[in-house]
Short mmCIF file of C-alpha atoms in Angstrom, two decimals:
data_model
loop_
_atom_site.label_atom_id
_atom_site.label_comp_id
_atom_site.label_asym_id
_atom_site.label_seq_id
_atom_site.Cartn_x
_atom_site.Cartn_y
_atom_site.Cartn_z
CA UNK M 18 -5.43 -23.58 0.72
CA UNK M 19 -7.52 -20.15 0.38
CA UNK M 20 -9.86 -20.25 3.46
CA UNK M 21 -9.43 -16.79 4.73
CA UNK M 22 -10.38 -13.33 4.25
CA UNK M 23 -14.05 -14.17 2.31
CA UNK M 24 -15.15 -10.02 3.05
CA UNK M 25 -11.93 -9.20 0.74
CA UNK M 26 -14.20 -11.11 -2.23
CA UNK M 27 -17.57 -10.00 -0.87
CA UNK M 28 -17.38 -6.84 -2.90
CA UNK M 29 -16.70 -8.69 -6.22
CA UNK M 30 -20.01 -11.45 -5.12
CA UNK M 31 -22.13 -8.63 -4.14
CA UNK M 32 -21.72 -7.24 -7.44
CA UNK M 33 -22.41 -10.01 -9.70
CA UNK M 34 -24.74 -11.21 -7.63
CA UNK M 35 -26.81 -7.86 -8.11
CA UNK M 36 -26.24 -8.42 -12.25
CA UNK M 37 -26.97 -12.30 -12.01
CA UNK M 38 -30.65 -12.43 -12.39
CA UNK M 39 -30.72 -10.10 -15.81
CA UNK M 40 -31.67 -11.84 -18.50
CA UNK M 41 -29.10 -12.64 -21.14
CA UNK M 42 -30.59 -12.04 -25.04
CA UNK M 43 -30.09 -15.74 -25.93
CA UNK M 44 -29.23 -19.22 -24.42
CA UNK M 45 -25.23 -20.03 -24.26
CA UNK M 46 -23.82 -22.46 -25.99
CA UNK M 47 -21.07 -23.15 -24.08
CA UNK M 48 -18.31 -23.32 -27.01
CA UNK M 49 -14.58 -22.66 -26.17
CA UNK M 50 -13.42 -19.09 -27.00
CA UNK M 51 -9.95 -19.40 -25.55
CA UNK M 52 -6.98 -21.49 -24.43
CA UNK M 53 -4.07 -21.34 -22.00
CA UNK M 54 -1.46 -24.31 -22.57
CA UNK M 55 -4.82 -26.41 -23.61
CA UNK M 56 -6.75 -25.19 -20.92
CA UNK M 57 -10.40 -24.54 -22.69
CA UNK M 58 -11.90 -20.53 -21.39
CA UNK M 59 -15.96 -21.98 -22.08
CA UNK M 60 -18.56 -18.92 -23.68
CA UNK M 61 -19.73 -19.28 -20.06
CA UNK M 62 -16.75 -18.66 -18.50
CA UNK M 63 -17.57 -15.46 -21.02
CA UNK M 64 -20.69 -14.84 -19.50
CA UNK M 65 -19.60 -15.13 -15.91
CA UNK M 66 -16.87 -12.86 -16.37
CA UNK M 67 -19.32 -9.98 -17.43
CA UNK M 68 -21.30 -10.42 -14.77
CA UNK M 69 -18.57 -10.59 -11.95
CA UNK M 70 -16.35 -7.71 -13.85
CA UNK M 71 -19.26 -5.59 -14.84
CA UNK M 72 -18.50 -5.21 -18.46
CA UNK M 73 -20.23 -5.86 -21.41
CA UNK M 74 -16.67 -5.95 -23.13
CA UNK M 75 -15.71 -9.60 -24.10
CA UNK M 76 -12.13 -8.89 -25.55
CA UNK M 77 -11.64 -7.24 -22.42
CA UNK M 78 -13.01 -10.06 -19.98
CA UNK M 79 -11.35 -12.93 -22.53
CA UNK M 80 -7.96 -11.00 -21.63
CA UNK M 81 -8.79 -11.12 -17.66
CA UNK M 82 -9.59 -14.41 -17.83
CA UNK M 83 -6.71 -15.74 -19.73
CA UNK M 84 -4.70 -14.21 -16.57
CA UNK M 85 -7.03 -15.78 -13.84
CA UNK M 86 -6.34 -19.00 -15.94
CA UNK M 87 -2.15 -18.05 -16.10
CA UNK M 88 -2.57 -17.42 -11.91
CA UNK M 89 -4.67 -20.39 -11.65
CA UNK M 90 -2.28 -23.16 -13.20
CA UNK M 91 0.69 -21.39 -11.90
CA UNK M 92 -0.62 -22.01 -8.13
CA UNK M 93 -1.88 -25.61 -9.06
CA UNK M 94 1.95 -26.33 -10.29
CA UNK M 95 2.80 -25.74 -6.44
CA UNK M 96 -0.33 -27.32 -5.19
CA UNK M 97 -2.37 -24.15 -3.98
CA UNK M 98 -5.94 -24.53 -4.02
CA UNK M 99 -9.43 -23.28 -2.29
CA UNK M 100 -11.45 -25.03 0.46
CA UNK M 101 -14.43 -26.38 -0.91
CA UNK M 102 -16.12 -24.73 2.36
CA UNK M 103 -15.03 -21.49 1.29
CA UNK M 104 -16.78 -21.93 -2.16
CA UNK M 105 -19.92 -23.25 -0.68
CA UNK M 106 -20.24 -20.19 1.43
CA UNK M 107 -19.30 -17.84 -1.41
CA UNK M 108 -22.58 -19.45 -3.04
CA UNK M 109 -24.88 -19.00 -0.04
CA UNK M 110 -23.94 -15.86 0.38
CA UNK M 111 -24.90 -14.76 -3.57
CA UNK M 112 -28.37 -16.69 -3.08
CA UNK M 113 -28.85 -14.91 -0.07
CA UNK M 114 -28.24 -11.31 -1.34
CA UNK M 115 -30.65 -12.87 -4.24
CA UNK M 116 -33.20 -13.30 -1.47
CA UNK M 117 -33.48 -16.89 -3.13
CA UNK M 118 -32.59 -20.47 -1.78
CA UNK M 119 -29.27 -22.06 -3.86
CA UNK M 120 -32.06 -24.12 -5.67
CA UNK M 121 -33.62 -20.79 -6.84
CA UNK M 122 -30.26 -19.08 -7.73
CA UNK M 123 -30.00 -22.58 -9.43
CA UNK M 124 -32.93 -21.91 -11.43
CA UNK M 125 -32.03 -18.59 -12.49
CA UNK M 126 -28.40 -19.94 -13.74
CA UNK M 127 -30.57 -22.43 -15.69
CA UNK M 128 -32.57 -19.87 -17.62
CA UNK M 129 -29.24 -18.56 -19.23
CA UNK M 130 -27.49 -21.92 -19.83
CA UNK M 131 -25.48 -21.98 -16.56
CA UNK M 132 -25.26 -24.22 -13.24
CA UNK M 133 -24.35 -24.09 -10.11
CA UNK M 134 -21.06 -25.73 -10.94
CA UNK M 135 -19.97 -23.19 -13.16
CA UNK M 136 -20.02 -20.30 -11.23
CA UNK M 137 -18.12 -22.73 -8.42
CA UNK M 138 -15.65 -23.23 -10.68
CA UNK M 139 -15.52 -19.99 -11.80
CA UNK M 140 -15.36 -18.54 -7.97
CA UNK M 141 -12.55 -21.12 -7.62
CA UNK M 142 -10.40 -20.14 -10.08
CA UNK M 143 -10.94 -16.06 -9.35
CA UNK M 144 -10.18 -16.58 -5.44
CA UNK M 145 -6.97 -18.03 -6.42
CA UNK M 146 -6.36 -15.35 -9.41
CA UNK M 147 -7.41 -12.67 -6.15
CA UNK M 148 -6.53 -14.12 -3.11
CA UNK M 149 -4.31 -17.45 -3.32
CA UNK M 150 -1.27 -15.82 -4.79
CA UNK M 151 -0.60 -14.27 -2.16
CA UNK M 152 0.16 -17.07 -0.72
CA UNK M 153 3.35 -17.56 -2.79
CA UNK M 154 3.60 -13.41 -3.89
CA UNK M 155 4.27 -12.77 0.65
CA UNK M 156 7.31 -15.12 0.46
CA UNK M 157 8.84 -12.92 -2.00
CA UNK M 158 7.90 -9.30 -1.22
CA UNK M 159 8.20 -7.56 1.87
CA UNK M 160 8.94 -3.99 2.86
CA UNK M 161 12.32 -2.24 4.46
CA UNK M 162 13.24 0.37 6.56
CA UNK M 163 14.89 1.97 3.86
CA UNK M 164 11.40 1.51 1.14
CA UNK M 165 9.19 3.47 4.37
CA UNK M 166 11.63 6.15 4.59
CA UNK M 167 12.44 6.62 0.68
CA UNK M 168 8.31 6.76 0.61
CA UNK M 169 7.69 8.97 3.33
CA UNK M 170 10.55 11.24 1.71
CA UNK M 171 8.95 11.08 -2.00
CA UNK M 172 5.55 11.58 -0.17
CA UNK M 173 7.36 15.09 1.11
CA UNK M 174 5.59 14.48 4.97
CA UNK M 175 8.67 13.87 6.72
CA UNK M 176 9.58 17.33 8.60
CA UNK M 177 12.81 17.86 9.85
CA UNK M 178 13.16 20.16 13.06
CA UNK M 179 16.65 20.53 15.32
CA UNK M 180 16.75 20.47 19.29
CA UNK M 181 18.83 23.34 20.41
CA UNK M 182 20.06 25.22 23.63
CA UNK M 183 19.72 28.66 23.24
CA UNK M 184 21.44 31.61 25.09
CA UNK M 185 19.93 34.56 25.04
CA UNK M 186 22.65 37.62 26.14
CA UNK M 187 22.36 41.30 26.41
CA UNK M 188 24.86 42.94 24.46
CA UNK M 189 25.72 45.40 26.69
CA UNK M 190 27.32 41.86 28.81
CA UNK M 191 29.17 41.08 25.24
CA UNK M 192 33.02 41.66 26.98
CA UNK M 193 31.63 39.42 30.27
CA UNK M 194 30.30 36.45 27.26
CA UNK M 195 33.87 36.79 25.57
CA UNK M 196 35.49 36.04 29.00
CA UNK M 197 33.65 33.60 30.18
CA UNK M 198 33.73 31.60 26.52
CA UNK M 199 37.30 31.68 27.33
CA UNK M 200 36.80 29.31 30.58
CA UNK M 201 33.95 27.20 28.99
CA UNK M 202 31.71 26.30 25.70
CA UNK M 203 29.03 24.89 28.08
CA UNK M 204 26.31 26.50 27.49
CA UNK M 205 24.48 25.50 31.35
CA UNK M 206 28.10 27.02 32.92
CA UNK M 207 28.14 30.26 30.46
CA UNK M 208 24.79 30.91 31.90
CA UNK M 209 25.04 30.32 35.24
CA UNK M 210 28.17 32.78 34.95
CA UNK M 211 25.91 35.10 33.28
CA UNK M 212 23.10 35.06 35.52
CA UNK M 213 20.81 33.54 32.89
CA UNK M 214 18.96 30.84 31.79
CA UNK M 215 19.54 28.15 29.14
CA UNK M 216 16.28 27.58 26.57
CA UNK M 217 15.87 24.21 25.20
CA UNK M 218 13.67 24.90 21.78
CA UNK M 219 12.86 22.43 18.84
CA UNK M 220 12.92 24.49 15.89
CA UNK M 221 11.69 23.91 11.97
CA UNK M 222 14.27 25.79 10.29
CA UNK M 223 12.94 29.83 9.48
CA UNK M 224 11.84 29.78 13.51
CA UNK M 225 14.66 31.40 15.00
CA UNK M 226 16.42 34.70 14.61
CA UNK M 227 17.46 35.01 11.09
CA UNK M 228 21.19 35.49 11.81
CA UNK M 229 20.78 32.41 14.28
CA UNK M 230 18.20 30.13 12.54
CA UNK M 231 21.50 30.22 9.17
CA UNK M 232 24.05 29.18 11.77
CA UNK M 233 22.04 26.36 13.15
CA UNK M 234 20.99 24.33 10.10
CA UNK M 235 24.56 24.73 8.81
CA UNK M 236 25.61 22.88 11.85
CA UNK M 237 26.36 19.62 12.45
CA UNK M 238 25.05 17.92 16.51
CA UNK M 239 27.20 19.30 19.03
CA UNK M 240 28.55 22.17 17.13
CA UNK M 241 28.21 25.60 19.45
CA UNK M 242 27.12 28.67 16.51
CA UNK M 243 26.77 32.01 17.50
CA UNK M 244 23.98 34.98 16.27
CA UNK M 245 23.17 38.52 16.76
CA UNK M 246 20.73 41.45 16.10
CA UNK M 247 20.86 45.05 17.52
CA UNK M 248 20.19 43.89 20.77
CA UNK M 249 21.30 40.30 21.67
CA UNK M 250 23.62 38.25 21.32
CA UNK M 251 22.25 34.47 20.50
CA UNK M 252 24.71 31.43 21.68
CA UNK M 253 22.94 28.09 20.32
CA UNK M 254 24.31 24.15 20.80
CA UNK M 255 22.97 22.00 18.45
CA UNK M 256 21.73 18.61 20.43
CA UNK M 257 20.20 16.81 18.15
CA UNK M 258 18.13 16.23 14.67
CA UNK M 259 14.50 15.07 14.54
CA UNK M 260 12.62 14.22 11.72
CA UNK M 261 8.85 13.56 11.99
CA UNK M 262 6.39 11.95 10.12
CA UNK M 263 3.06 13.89 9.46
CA UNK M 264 1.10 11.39 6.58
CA UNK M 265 -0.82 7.66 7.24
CA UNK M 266 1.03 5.88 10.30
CA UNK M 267 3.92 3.62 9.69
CA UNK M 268 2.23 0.51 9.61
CA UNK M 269 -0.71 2.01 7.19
CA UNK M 270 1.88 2.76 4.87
CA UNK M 271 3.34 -0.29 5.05
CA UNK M 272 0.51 -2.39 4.38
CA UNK M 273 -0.07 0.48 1.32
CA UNK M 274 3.59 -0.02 0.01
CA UNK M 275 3.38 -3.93 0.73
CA UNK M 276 -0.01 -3.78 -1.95
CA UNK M 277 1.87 -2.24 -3.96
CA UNK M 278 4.70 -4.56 -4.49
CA UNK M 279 2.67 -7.40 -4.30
CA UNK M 280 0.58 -6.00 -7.48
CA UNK M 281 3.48 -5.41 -9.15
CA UNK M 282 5.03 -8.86 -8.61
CA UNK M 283 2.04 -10.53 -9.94
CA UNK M 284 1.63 -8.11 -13.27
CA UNK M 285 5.77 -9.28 -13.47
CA UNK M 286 4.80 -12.80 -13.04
CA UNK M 287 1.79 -12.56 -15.36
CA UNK M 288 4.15 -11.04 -18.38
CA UNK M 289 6.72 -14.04 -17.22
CA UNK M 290 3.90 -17.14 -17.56
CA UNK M 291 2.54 -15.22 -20.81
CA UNK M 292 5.90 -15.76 -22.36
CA UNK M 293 6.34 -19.25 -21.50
CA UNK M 294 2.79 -20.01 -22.52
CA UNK M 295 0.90 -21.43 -25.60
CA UNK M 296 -2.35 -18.64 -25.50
CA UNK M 297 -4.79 -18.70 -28.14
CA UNK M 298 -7.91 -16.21 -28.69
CA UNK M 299 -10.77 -18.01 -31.16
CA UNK M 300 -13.25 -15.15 -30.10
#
């Protein structure tokens, strides 16, 4: 049953319910304009439609609704429907925003050939076409390590830097390096031979000393590379490689790239039922 999440639908209520009182130019009558597998789409089914999508378009609301109407028999096939509650709410909340009592938004529904029953219905079947398949969609669809870091990559906000020991030697001390490389490639040992100290640095690549900065991204973790310029001589161990994330946080993207499936299994579901189904437009 749909009983949750009533602010994700707010947005769609608030908006027809600032369209319903406009006057339509003539009373329905409440013919059928469409079918899905026998399922009658009413005129003011029609009517509703423009209202809660905001168009004046009725090819283009007669196509939405023939998908609401796919979603909607698809879910009732595996026994998925809406509270009542949830409906009765979704009405007191449009009479409210009306400033009008649900005998008064009654009324105006009236005036244009409509009750209070239709736009239930019609709520009904758009909170499952919105909101209830879902409810089968999240057993299907879900989001892996490997889809966040493919995204984050395509996105181009993962930076890469490299933790590195650096030793930083005179060159003048060049013949006293060579000797002491000869007793050990620890870098903490070569400088306490030395007399010097050991920087630890995380670098981006381009940060260090040109001749050093090639040697380092060529090598692998744990590889010892070596560097120079006119003065120094640069002795770097490569410790490890970081790569960090600089767009939405992990779980915002998730929830972004989880959307996204989820859309896309239902527009892949929609062209599935539309195949399988008997559709007719009368207009």
């Amino acid at each position: 049953m749909v009983g949750k999440n009533l602010k994700k639908l707010s947005g769609g209520i608030l908006l027809f319910t600032a369209l319903v009182v406009f006057s339509f130019a003539q009373q329905l009558v409440d013919r059928v304009v469409a079918s899905v597998n026998g399922d009658p789409i009413l005129e003011s089914d029609v009517k509703l439609g423009m209202l809660f999508y905001n168009t004046t378009d009725k090819k283009e609301v007669i196509s939405k609704l023939v998908d609401v109407w796919l979603i909607n028999q698809f879910l009732q096939g595996k026994g998925i429907g809406v509270q009542e509650e949830v409906l009765d709410q979704a009405l007191v909340k449009i009479a409210q925003a009306n400033n009008m009592s649900l005998e008064g938004l009654q009324n105006e529904l009236q005036k244009e050939g409509l009750t209070l029953r239709d736009l239930k219905e019609f709520l009904r079947k758009e909170l499952l076409f919105s909101q209830g398949i879902y409810a089968v969609l999240l057993k299907e669809v879900n989001v892996s390590s490997l889809d966040l870091e493919l995204e984050k990559l395509k996105r181009g906000e993962v930076e890469t830097k490299r933790l590195v020991e650096v030793l930083v030697v005179d060159k003048k001390d060049s013949e006293r390096l060579m000797k002491a490389l000869e007793r050990t490639k620890d870098l903490r040992e070569l400088a306490k031979a030395l007399g010097l100290e050991v920087e630890t640095l995380l670098v981006k690549k381009g940060e260090l000393v040109d001749s050093l900065d090639k040697e380092v991204w060529n090598a692998k973790v744990g590889d010892i590379v070596f560097g120079e310029d006119k003065e120094h001589i640069y002795v770097a161990k490569v410790l490890e490689v970081k790569e960090e994330y600089k767009g939405k946080s992990l779980e915002e993207l998730k929830e972004e790239l989880l959307q996204k499936k989820l859309e896309e299994r239902k527009k892949e579901l929609l062209q599935n039922l539309k195949k399988k189904s008997f559709i007719k437009i009368i207009g």
